[in-house]
Coordinates of C-alpha atoms in Angstrom, one line a residue:
Chain A
M1 CA 51.1 -11.6 -46.8
P2 CA 52.9 -9.1 -44.6
A3 CA 52.5 -9.4 -40.8
Q4 CA 49.8 -7.5 -39.2
A5 CA 52.3 -5.4 -37.2
D6 CA 53.8 -4.3 -40.6
W7 CA 50.5 -2.6 -41.8
F8 CA 48.4 -2.0 -38.8
D9 CA 49.2 1.5 -37.9
L10 CA 48.8 2.6 -41.5
A11 CA 45.4 1.1 -41.5
R12 CA 44.2 2.5 -38.1
K13 CA 45.8 5.8 -38.4
L14 CA 45.4 7.3 -42.0
D15 CA 44.9 11.0 -41.9
W16 CA 45.7 13.7 -44.6
E17 CA 45.6 17.3 -45.2
F18 CA 42.8 18.4 -47.4
S19 CA 43.8 20.4 -50.5
Y20 CA 40.4 21.8 -51.8
V21 CA 38.2 22.1 -48.8
S22 CA 39.0 23.4 -45.3
E23 CA 39.4 21.2 -42.3
R24 CA 36.4 23.2 -40.7
D25 CA 34.4 22.2 -43.7
V26 CA 35.0 18.5 -43.4
Y27 CA 34.6 18.4 -39.7
P28 CA 32.3 21.4 -38.9
E29 CA 32.2 22.2 -35.0
P30 CA 28.2 21.6 -34.5
L31 CA 29.0 17.9 -35.7
S32 CA 32.5 17.3 -34.5
G33 CA 32.2 19.0 -31.2
S34 CA 33.9 21.7 -29.2
P35 CA 36.3 23.1 -28.8
W36 CA 37.2 23.0 -32.4
L37 CA 40.7 22.2 -32.8
G38 CA 43.1 21.5 -35.8
H39 CA 44.0 17.9 -36.4
A40 CA 47.4 18.5 -34.8
S41 CA 46.0 18.6 -31.5
W42 CA 44.3 15.2 -32.1
E43 CA 46.9 13.3 -33.9
G44 CA 48.3 11.6 -30.9
W45 CA 45.0 10.1 -30.2
D46 CA 45.6 6.4 -29.4
E47 CA 43.3 3.7 -28.4
P48 CA 44.5 1.3 -25.5
Y49 CA 42.9 -1.9 -27.1
R50 CA 43.7 -2.3 -30.7
T51 CA 42.0 -4.5 -32.9
S52 CA 41.9 -5.1 -36.7
F53 CA 38.5 -5.5 -38.6
S54 CA 39.3 -9.3 -39.4
E55 CA 40.2 -9.8 -35.5
Y56 CA 37.0 -8.0 -34.7
V57 CA 34.8 -10.0 -36.8
E58 CA 36.3 -13.4 -35.7
G59 CA 35.9 -12.3 -32.1
Q60 CA 32.4 -11.1 -32.4
S61 CA 31.4 -14.2 -34.1
K62 CA 32.8 -16.6 -31.5
K63 CA 30.6 -14.5 -29.0
E64 CA 27.5 -14.8 -31.1
A65 CA 28.0 -18.5 -31.1
A66 CA 28.3 -18.7 -27.3
V67 CA 25.1 -16.6 -26.8
R68 CA 23.1 -18.8 -29.2
A69 CA 24.6 -22.0 -27.6
V70 CA 23.3 -20.7 -24.1
R71 CA 19.9 -19.5 -25.6
D72 CA 19.5 -23.1 -27.1
A73 CA 20.3 -24.7 -24.1
V74 CA 18.7 -22.4 -21.4
G75 CA 17.1 -19.6 -23.0
Q76 CA 13.6 -21.0 -24.1
V77 CA 10.2 -20.0 -22.5
D78 CA 10.1 -22.9 -20.2
D79 CA 13.6 -22.0 -18.9
F80 CA 12.4 -18.4 -18.0
Q81 CA 9.1 -19.7 -16.5
R82 CA 11.1 -21.5 -13.7
H83 CA 12.7 -18.4 -12.5
D84 CA 11.2 -16.3 -9.6
R85 CA 8.5 -13.7 -11.1
A86 CA 10.3 -10.9 -9.1
W87 CA 13.8 -11.5 -10.9
L88 CA 11.9 -11.9 -14.2
S89 CA 11.0 -8.2 -13.5
T90 CA 14.8 -7.4 -13.5
V91 CA 15.1 -8.8 -17.0
K92 CA 11.9 -7.0 -18.2
L93 CA 13.2 -3.6 -16.7
H94 CA 16.7 -3.9 -18.3
A95 CA 15.4 -5.4 -21.5
A96 CA 13.1 -2.5 -22.1
T97 CA 15.3 0.3 -21.0
F98 CA 18.5 -0.8 -22.7
S99 CA 17.7 -2.5 -25.9
L100 CA 16.8 0.3 -28.1
A101 CA 18.8 2.5 -26.0
E102 CA 21.7 0.7 -27.6
F103 CA 20.4 1.4 -31.0
A104 CA 20.7 5.1 -30.2
A105 CA 24.3 4.2 -29.2
V106 CA 24.7 3.0 -32.7
I107 CA 23.9 6.4 -34.1
G108 CA 26.1 8.2 -31.7
N109 CA 29.0 6.1 -32.6
L110 CA 28.3 6.2 -36.3
R111 CA 28.4 9.9 -35.8
A112 CA 32.0 9.8 -34.3
A113 CA 32.9 7.4 -37.0
R114 CA 32.3 10.1 -39.4
F115 CA 33.0 13.3 -37.5
A116 CA 35.6 12.5 -35.0
R117 CA 38.9 14.4 -35.4
D118 CA 41.4 11.4 -35.7
S119 CA 41.2 8.4 -37.9
A120 CA 42.0 5.9 -35.1
W121 CA 39.1 7.3 -33.0
R122 CA 37.0 7.2 -36.1
N123 CA 37.9 3.4 -36.7
T124 CA 37.1 2.5 -33.0
A125 CA 33.9 4.2 -33.1
L126 CA 32.8 2.3 -36.1
L127 CA 33.6 -1.0 -34.3
G128 CA 31.7 0.4 -31.5
A129 CA 28.6 1.0 -33.5
L130 CA 28.7 -2.5 -34.8
D131 CA 29.1 -3.6 -31.0
E132 CA 26.0 -1.6 -30.0
L133 CA 23.9 -2.9 -32.9
R134 CA 24.7 -6.3 -31.5
H135 CA 23.6 -5.2 -28.1
T136 CA 20.3 -4.1 -29.7
Q137 CA 19.7 -7.4 -31.5
I138 CA 20.6 -9.9 -28.7
P139 CA 17.9 -9.0 -26.2
L140 CA 15.2 -8.5 -29.0
F141 CA 16.2 -11.9 -30.4
I142 CA 16.2 -13.8 -27.1
L143 CA 13.1 -12.2 -25.6
H144 CA 10.9 -12.1 -28.5
E145 CA 10.1 -15.8 -28.0
L146 CA 8.7 -14.8 -24.5
V147 CA 6.1 -12.5 -25.6
R148 CA 3.7 -15.2 -26.4
W149 CA 4.1 -16.4 -22.8
D150 CA 4.2 -12.9 -21.0
P151 CA 3.1 -9.6 -22.8
Q152 CA 5.1 -7.7 -20.5
F153 CA 8.2 -9.0 -22.6
D154 CA 6.9 -7.0 -25.5
W155 CA 8.1 -3.9 -23.9
T156 CA 11.8 -4.9 -25.0
H157 CA 10.9 -3.4 -28.2
K158 CA 7.8 -1.3 -27.6
F159 CA 9.1 0.8 -24.6
Y160 CA 11.1 3.7 -26.5
H161 CA 8.1 4.0 -28.9
T162 CA 5.6 4.7 -26.0
N163 CA 4.8 7.8 -23.8
N164 CA 5.2 5.7 -20.6
W165 CA 6.5 8.0 -17.9
V166 CA 9.6 5.9 -17.6
A167 CA 10.1 5.9 -21.3
I168 CA 9.7 9.9 -21.5
A169 CA 12.6 10.0 -18.7
A170 CA 14.7 7.5 -20.6
R171 CA 14.2 9.1 -24.0
H172 CA 15.0 12.6 -22.5
L173 CA 18.5 11.0 -21.3
V174 CA 19.3 8.7 -24.2
D175 CA 18.3 11.3 -27.0
E176 CA 20.8 13.6 -25.5
L177 CA 23.4 11.2 -24.6
L178 CA 23.5 8.9 -27.4
L179 CA 21.3 10.1 -30.4
T180 CA 22.2 13.8 -30.7
S181 CA 25.5 14.3 -29.0
N182 CA 28.7 15.4 -31.1
P183 CA 31.6 13.1 -30.9
I184 CA 33.5 14.9 -27.8
E185 CA 30.5 15.0 -25.8
F186 CA 29.6 11.5 -26.7
A187 CA 33.1 10.3 -25.7
V188 CA 33.2 11.9 -22.4
A189 CA 29.6 11.3 -21.5
T190 CA 28.9 7.8 -22.9
N191 CA 32.3 6.1 -23.3
F192 CA 34.2 7.7 -20.2
V193 CA 31.2 8.3 -17.6
F194 CA 28.6 5.9 -18.6
E195 CA 30.6 3.1 -20.0
S196 CA 33.7 3.2 -17.7
G197 CA 31.9 4.5 -14.8
F198 CA 28.7 2.5 -14.5
T199 CA 28.5 -0.5 -16.8
N200 CA 30.9 -2.5 -14.6
L201 CA 28.2 -2.2 -12.0
Q202 CA 25.7 -3.2 -14.6
F203 CA 27.3 -6.0 -16.4
V204 CA 29.7 -7.4 -13.6
G205 CA 27.5 -6.9 -10.6
L206 CA 24.2 -7.8 -11.9
S207 CA 25.6 -10.5 -14.0
S208 CA 26.8 -12.0 -10.8
M209 CA 23.3 -11.8 -9.4
A210 CA 22.0 -13.5 -12.5
H211 CA 24.4 -16.4 -11.8
G212 CA 23.1 -16.5 -8.2
V213 CA 19.6 -17.0 -9.3
G214 CA 20.3 -19.4 -12.0
D215 CA 19.6 -17.3 -14.9
R216 CA 22.3 -18.5 -17.3
M217 CA 20.7 -16.7 -20.2
F218 CA 20.7 -13.1 -18.8
E219 CA 24.1 -13.6 -17.1
R220 CA 25.7 -14.8 -20.6
M221 CA 23.8 -11.7 -22.5
L222 CA 25.4 -9.3 -19.8
Q223 CA 28.9 -10.8 -20.0
S224 CA 28.9 -11.0 -23.7
I225 CA 27.9 -7.3 -23.9
Q226 CA 30.5 -6.3 -21.2
T227 CA 33.3 -7.4 -23.3
D228 CA 32.4 -5.2 -26.0
E229 CA 31.8 -2.3 -23.6
A230 CA 35.2 -2.7 -22.0
R231 CA 36.7 -2.4 -25.3
H232 CA 34.9 0.6 -26.9
A233 CA 34.7 2.4 -23.6
Q234 CA 38.4 3.1 -23.9
I235 CA 37.6 5.7 -26.5
G236 CA 36.7 8.2 -23.6
G237 CA 40.2 8.5 -22.1
P238 CA 42.2 9.6 -25.1
V239 CA 39.5 12.3 -25.8
L240 CA 39.5 13.4 -22.2
E241 CA 43.3 14.0 -22.3
V242 CA 42.9 16.4 -25.1
L243 CA 40.0 18.1 -23.7
M244 CA 41.9 18.5 -20.2
R245 CA 44.7 20.1 -22.1
E246 CA 42.6 22.3 -24.3
D247 CA 39.5 23.1 -22.2
P248 CA 39.7 21.5 -18.7
E249 CA 36.5 23.6 -17.6
Y250 CA 34.5 22.1 -20.2
A251 CA 35.8 18.7 -19.5
Q252 CA 34.9 19.1 -15.9
A253 CA 31.3 20.5 -16.8
L254 CA 30.7 17.5 -19.0
V255 CA 31.7 14.9 -16.3
D256 CA 29.8 16.7 -13.6
K257 CA 26.6 16.8 -15.8
W258 CA 26.6 13.1 -17.1
F259 CA 27.7 11.5 -14.1
W260 CA 24.5 12.9 -12.2
R261 CA 22.3 12.2 -15.3
T262 CA 23.4 8.5 -15.7
W263 CA 23.5 8.2 -12.0
L264 CA 19.8 8.5 -11.5
F265 CA 19.0 6.1 -14.5
F266 CA 21.5 3.4 -13.1
S267 CA 20.2 3.9 -9.5
I268 CA 16.7 2.9 -10.5
V269 CA 17.4 0.4 -13.1
T270 CA 20.2 -1.5 -10.9
G271 CA 19.1 -0.5 -7.6
F272 CA 15.4 -2.0 -7.9
A273 CA 17.2 -5.3 -9.4
M274 CA 19.8 -5.6 -6.5
D275 CA 17.8 -4.7 -3.5
Y276 CA 14.3 -5.7 -4.1
L277 CA 13.7 -7.8 -7.4
T278 CA 16.5 -10.3 -6.7
P279 CA 15.3 -13.0 -4.1
L280 CA 16.9 -12.5 -0.8
E281 CA 18.7 -15.8 -0.5
K282 CA 20.3 -15.0 -3.9
R283 CA 21.6 -11.5 -3.3
V284 CA 25.5 -11.2 -3.4
Q285 CA 25.8 -7.8 -2.1
S286 CA 23.5 -4.7 -1.6
F287 CA 23.2 -2.1 -4.4
K288 CA 25.2 0.5 -2.2
E289 CA 28.0 -2.3 -1.6
F290 CA 28.3 -2.8 -5.5
V291 CA 28.6 1.0 -6.1
D292 CA 31.2 1.4 -3.3
E293 CA 33.1 -1.6 -4.8
W294 CA 32.7 -1.0 -8.6
V295 CA 32.2 2.7 -8.9
L296 CA 33.4 4.8 -6.1
D297 CA 37.0 3.7 -6.0
Q298 CA 37.6 3.1 -9.6
F299 CA 35.7 6.3 -10.8
Q300 CA 37.5 8.5 -8.1
R301 CA 40.9 7.0 -9.1
V302 CA 40.4 7.7 -12.7
L303 CA 39.1 11.2 -12.2
K304 CA 42.3 11.8 -10.2
Q305 CA 44.3 10.3 -13.0
Y306 CA 43.0 12.9 -15.6
G307 CA 43.4 15.8 -13.1
L308 CA 39.5 16.0 -12.8
A309 CA 37.9 17.0 -9.6
L310 CA 35.0 15.1 -7.9
P311 CA 31.7 16.5 -9.2
W312 CA 30.5 19.4 -7.1
Y313 CA 27.5 17.8 -5.8
W314 CA 29.7 14.7 -4.6
D315 CA 28.2 14.8 -1.0
T316 CA 24.6 14.9 -2.4
F317 CA 25.7 11.9 -4.5
I318 CA 27.0 10.0 -1.7
H319 CA 24.0 10.7 0.4
S320 CA 21.7 9.6 -2.3
L321 CA 23.3 6.1 -2.3
D322 CA 21.4 5.4 0.9
Y323 CA 17.9 6.9 -0.3
Y324 CA 17.2 7.5 -4.0
H325 CA 16.3 4.1 -5.2
H326 CA 14.5 3.2 -2.0
M327 CA 12.5 6.5 -2.6
V328 CA 11.6 5.6 -6.1
Y329 CA 10.9 2.0 -5.5
A330 CA 8.4 2.5 -2.8
S331 CA 6.9 5.4 -5.1
A332 CA 6.8 3.1 -8.2
Y333 CA 5.4 0.2 -6.1
S334 CA 2.5 2.4 -5.2
Y335 CA 2.0 3.2 -8.7
R336 CA 2.9 0.0 -10.4
A337 CA 0.1 -0.1 -12.9
T338 CA 1.8 2.7 -14.7
V339 CA 4.8 0.6 -15.6
W340 CA 5.3 -2.8 -17.6
F341 CA 6.9 -4.9 -14.9
D342 CA 5.7 -6.4 -11.6
F343 CA 6.8 -5.5 -8.2
V344 CA 7.6 -7.6 -5.0
L345 CA 6.5 -6.2 -1.5
P346 CA 9.7 -6.4 0.8
G347 CA 8.7 -8.8 3.7
P348 CA 10.0 -8.8 7.2
N349 CA 13.3 -11.0 6.1
E350 CA 13.9 -8.6 3.1
R351 CA 13.2 -5.5 5.5
A352 CA 15.6 -6.8 8.0
W353 CA 18.3 -7.2 5.4
L354 CA 17.7 -3.9 4.1
A355 CA 17.9 -2.4 7.6
E356 CA 21.2 -4.1 8.1
K357 CA 22.6 -2.8 4.7
Y358 CA 21.1 0.5 5.0
P359 CA 21.4 1.5 8.8
S360 CA 21.3 5.3 8.7
A361 CA 18.3 5.5 6.3
W362 CA 16.2 2.4 6.3
G363 CA 14.4 3.5 9.4
E364 CA 12.7 6.3 7.4
F365 CA 11.4 3.6 5.0
E366 CA 9.8 1.3 7.6
P367 CA 6.8 3.3 8.2
V368 CA 6.1 3.4 4.5
W369 CA 6.1 -0.4 3.9
D370 CA 4.2 -0.8 7.3
R371 CA 1.5 1.5 5.6
I372 CA 1.6 -0.5 2.3
S373 CA 1.4 -3.9 4.2
E374 CA -1.4 -2.6 6.4
R375 CA -3.4 -1.6 3.3
W376 CA -2.9 -5.2 1.7
S377 CA -3.9 -6.7 5.3
E378 CA -7.2 -4.4 4.9
S379 CA -8.0 -5.4 1.4
G380 CA -6.7 -8.9 1.3
P381 CA -5.1 -10.5 -1.9
G382 CA -6.1 -9.4 -5.2
V383 CA -7.2 -6.0 -4.5
E384 CA -4.5 -4.1 -6.5
W385 CA -6.2 -0.9 -6.6
Y386 CA -6.8 -0.6 -2.9
V387 CA -2.9 -0.4 -2.5
H388 CA -2.3 1.8 -5.4
G389 CA -2.1 5.6 -5.7
A390 CA -4.9 7.4 -7.5
T391 CA -3.5 11.0 -7.7
P392 CA -1.1 11.9 -10.4
I393 CA 2.5 12.5 -9.1
G394 CA 5.1 15.2 -10.0
F395 CA 8.0 15.0 -12.4
C396 CA 11.4 16.7 -12.5
N397 CA 11.8 19.2 -15.5
L398 CA 15.2 17.9 -16.0
C399 CA 15.5 13.9 -15.3
Q400 CA 11.7 13.5 -16.1
L401 CA 11.7 11.1 -13.1
V402 CA 9.4 11.3 -10.2
L403 CA 10.0 13.8 -7.5
S404 CA 11.9 11.5 -5.2
G405 CA 15.2 13.5 -4.3
G406 CA 16.4 13.7 -0.7
T407 CA 14.6 11.7 2.0
P408 CA 11.0 10.9 3.2
W409 CA 11.4 13.6 5.7
R410 CA 13.3 16.1 3.6
N411 CA 12.3 16.2 0.1
T412 CA 14.8 18.2 -2.0
A413 CA 12.3 19.1 -4.8
R414 CA 12.2 22.9 -5.7
V415 CA 10.0 25.1 -7.8
V416 CA 12.1 27.8 -9.8
M417 CA 10.9 30.7 -12.0
L418 CA 13.0 30.9 -15.2
K419 CA 12.2 33.4 -18.0
G420 CA 8.6 33.9 -16.5
R421 CA 7.9 30.0 -16.5
K422 CA 7.8 27.8 -13.4
Y423 CA 9.7 24.6 -13.3
V424 CA 10.2 21.8 -10.8
F425 CA 13.4 20.0 -10.1
C426 CA 13.8 17.0 -7.8
S427 CA 17.3 18.3 -6.6
E428 CA 19.9 20.9 -6.8
P429 CA 22.0 19.1 -9.6
C430 CA 19.0 18.7 -12.0
Q431 CA 18.3 22.4 -11.4
R432 CA 21.8 23.4 -12.0
I433 CA 22.2 21.2 -15.0
F434 CA 19.1 22.6 -16.5
E435 CA 20.1 26.2 -15.8
H436 CA 23.5 25.8 -17.3
E437 CA 21.8 24.9 -20.7
P438 CA 18.2 26.2 -20.7
D439 CA 17.8 26.4 -24.4
R440 CA 18.5 22.7 -24.5
Y441 CA 15.9 21.6 -22.1
E442 CA 13.1 24.4 -21.6
D443 CA 10.7 23.3 -24.3
H444 CA 10.5 19.6 -23.3
L445 CA 7.2 19.0 -21.4
N446 CA 7.2 16.6 -18.5
V447 CA 4.2 14.6 -17.8
V448 CA 2.3 17.0 -15.6
Q449 CA 2.9 19.7 -18.1
R450 CA 1.4 17.2 -20.9
I451 CA -1.6 16.9 -18.7
L452 CA -2.0 20.6 -18.1
A453 CA -1.6 21.3 -21.7
G454 CA -4.4 18.7 -22.6
H455 CA -1.9 16.3 -24.4
A456 CA -2.4 13.6 -21.8
P457 CA -5.3 12.9 -19.5
G458 CA -5.3 13.7 -15.7
N459 CA -7.3 10.7 -14.6
V460 CA -4.6 8.1 -13.7
L461 CA -6.5 5.0 -15.2
E462 CA -7.0 7.0 -18.2
L463 CA -3.5 8.2 -18.4
L464 CA -2.0 4.7 -18.2
R465 CA -4.4 3.1 -20.6
S466 CA -4.6 5.8 -23.4
Y467 CA -1.1 7.4 -23.0
F468 CA 1.2 5.3 -21.2
G469 CA 0.2 2.3 -23.6
L470 CA -0.7 0.0 -20.8
N471 CA -3.7 -2.5 -20.3
E472 CA -4.8 -5.0 -17.7
F473 CA -2.7 -7.6 -19.2
D474 CA 0.7 -6.1 -19.3
W475 CA 0.5 -3.3 -16.7
G476 CA 2.7 -3.8 -13.3
K477 CA 1.0 -5.7 -10.5
D478 CA 2.3 -7.0 -7.2
V479 CA 4.0 -10.4 -8.1
R480 CA 2.1 -12.2 -5.4
H481 CA -1.0 -10.0 -5.8
G482 CA -0.6 -9.3 -2.1
A483 CA -0.9 -13.1 -1.2
Y484 CA 2.1 -13.0 1.3
P485 CA 2.0 -15.5 4.2
W486 CA 3.3 -13.0 6.5
L487 CA 0.5 -10.5 5.9
G488 CA -2.1 -10.7 8.3
A489 CA -2.9 -9.7 11.8
G490 CA 0.3 -8.2 13.6
S491 CA 2.1 -8.5 10.3
T492 CA 2.9 -4.7 10.0
D493 CA 5.3 -5.4 13.1
R494 CA 8.5 -6.1 11.1
N495 CA 9.8 -8.2 14.0
K496 CA 6.9 -10.5 14.4
G497 CA 7.3 -12.1 10.9
V498 CA 11.1 -12.7 10.5
V499 CA 11.9 -16.1 9.6
P500 CA 15.2 -17.3 11.0
Chain B
M1 CA -9.0 24.4 -9.9
I2 CA -5.2 24.8 -9.6
P3 CA -2.4 22.1 -9.7
L4 CA 0.0 22.2 -6.8
H5 CA 3.1 20.1 -6.1
G6 CA 2.4 18.5 -2.7
F7 CA 4.7 17.0 -0.3
V8 CA 3.9 14.9 2.7
P9 CA 6.4 14.2 5.6
G10 CA 7.5 10.7 5.5
D11 CA 6.4 10.3 1.9
T12 CA 8.7 9.0 -1.0
C13 CA 7.6 11.3 -4.0
G14 CA 5.7 14.6 -4.7
V15 CA 2.2 14.4 -5.6
L16 CA 0.2 16.7 -7.7
V17 CA -3.0 17.8 -6.4
L18 CA -5.9 19.8 -7.9
V19 CA -7.7 22.1 -5.6
E20 CA -10.5 24.7 -6.0
R21 CA -9.3 28.3 -5.6
Q22 CA -12.1 28.9 -3.1
A23 CA -11.2 25.7 -1.0
T24 CA -9.8 26.2 2.4
I25 CA -6.3 25.4 3.4
A26 CA -7.6 22.8 5.6
T27 CA -9.2 21.2 2.7
L28 CA -5.9 21.3 0.8
A29 CA -4.5 19.7 3.8
A30 CA -6.9 17.0 3.6
L31 CA -6.3 16.4 -0.1
L32 CA -2.6 16.1 0.3
A33 CA -3.0 13.6 3.3
Q34 CA -5.4 11.5 1.1
A35 CA -3.0 11.7 -2.0
A36 CA -0.2 10.1 0.0
S37 CA -2.3 7.8 1.9
V38 CA -1.2 4.6 0.4
R39 CA 2.3 5.1 1.6
V40 CA 1.8 7.5 4.7
A41 CA -0.9 6.9 7.3
P42 CA -2.9 10.0 7.9
A43 CA -1.9 12.2 10.8
T44 CA -3.9 13.4 13.8
T45 CA -3.6 17.0 12.8
S46 CA -2.2 18.9 10.0
A47 CA -1.4 22.3 8.4
V48 CA 0.1 23.5 5.3
R49 CA 3.5 25.3 4.9
F50 CA 4.2 27.4 1.9
E51 CA 7.4 29.2 1.3
G52 CA 8.5 28.8 4.9
R53 CA 5.5 29.8 6.6
V54 CA 2.4 27.9 7.9
L55 CA -0.8 28.8 6.4
D56 CA -4.1 29.7 8.3
S57 CA -6.1 26.8 7.8
T58 CA -9.3 28.8 7.5
V59 CA -8.3 31.0 4.4
T60 CA -8.9 30.0 0.9
V61 CA -6.3 28.9 -1.4
A62 CA -6.8 32.1 -3.5
A63 CA -6.3 34.1 -0.5
A64 CA -3.1 32.4 0.7
G65 CA -1.7 33.6 -2.6
L66 CA -1.1 30.0 -4.0
S67 CA -0.6 29.8 -7.7
P68 CA -0.5 26.9 -10.3
L69 CA 2.5 24.5 -9.6
D70 CA 3.7 26.0 -6.3
R71 CA 5.4 23.8 -3.8
V72 CA 3.3 23.0 -0.6
D73 CA 4.2 21.0 2.3
L74 CA 1.9 19.2 4.6
V75 CA 2.9 19.9 8.5
V76 CA 1.8 17.0 10.4
G77 CA 1.4 16.6 14.2
R78 CA 3.3 13.6 15.0
R79 CA 6.8 12.7 15.3

């Protein structure tokens, strides 16, 4: 048997010239991506992490065994029942938004496994597809058992098949990012921006929080997935190198677009978890501190390494670190029955912590939580609807998320006329991304447009029952139904309830 | 009835209010305040701003030139 070093390059790097079809026919531009370049431009493609199929299978098998062992030991229903209810919302939020998104990533990787322009790239993408299939199956497998205990876990599988507003937004992102993009856009958007830029935050930062709360199952699941992500994320760099050589303007446009689009999604999914849903005494760092440590330094360094500039909206992005996920959390808390997971009301100690972590911004959120607390004090525990919005809210025509850009005192939503039609965007980056490729986005209806077109009911209760796919058993509630010891006379004065 | 994107100072998201064309701007202001009332305590006085100008509270929504899905902002008498 020859040593691997003797045959490996031949196996991973096997390209040939076509004799009876043209290269353009084998790799048509709509499927292989732009700019269309002959193979000579791609033949230097080289992946930093090299693995043979047998090595891959052996490594994955060990990882699977480790996940199953942890599941058998600490991943049963009674293990999850011991966790804080708010923390479980972190698991529900991640499980729903990521599980089938990973399956969409299988499709994106398989397209690259066929239509990417170099054999080593195609081989690496094929392993990436197998990775993503595993990432789909792990949460479906582990959390399925929990459905009989808590129907909200059913959203692990159900989420992307519903018209829930978060699902509409997630699908709008995932369909474009993973399901339909060509291998070049996929490599830059998914492998470089999404996986290299943000998944460390997700899988390392959040994993450390799972460790802190004692959720060994979620921690193991995240770590196991991260080891795959770290490998196949490396596809992005070599593609970006060619793109920067051949069409740097396009490379910059892709990075600008996808950093913003994926940032909004991560800010909600991870920001909620780190700053609200993790019990205060178990928090390691604030969401902003995690972003500072795991995203900003590293991503700016990598951009510079490839000769890319910071996205044009960088100042807006930095500003949003202090505001965006807080804006959305307070909004979603007050519309919690429209989603499939529960929310916690930040108490005096949590708010003191948030004020310390977000000194320049938190003062604008204090009156909002004072007001919500006041409503609970008026109604008493259990009267969820008294502390719940009844008026429909607006949604951005690009990101499909609530209009929560800017700050409480300066919301950045803007209404714009394009081709005789009125659109609303939550922010300037969303507006400009839309305007750059209007044909791609203009026919998609946001929730409000669906209501106005008669596709969805305007009454909020009817909307969430018949359109968002929720019922009284699985729609979101306050985790304590408003029964907080610190709520009561004078409880809206945040200084009175602080427990030393 | 026309739908409008409404924004209330101090609030964390935009709301969608439905208002009669013949309703006054004062009524629209009250609708906006009510829509956000779970998160923002109603103000003592309020007006509505559209495209940079504060609207006369006695005119109708139609007379003020508002059309479906315009952005309107509540202007409140505090802070």
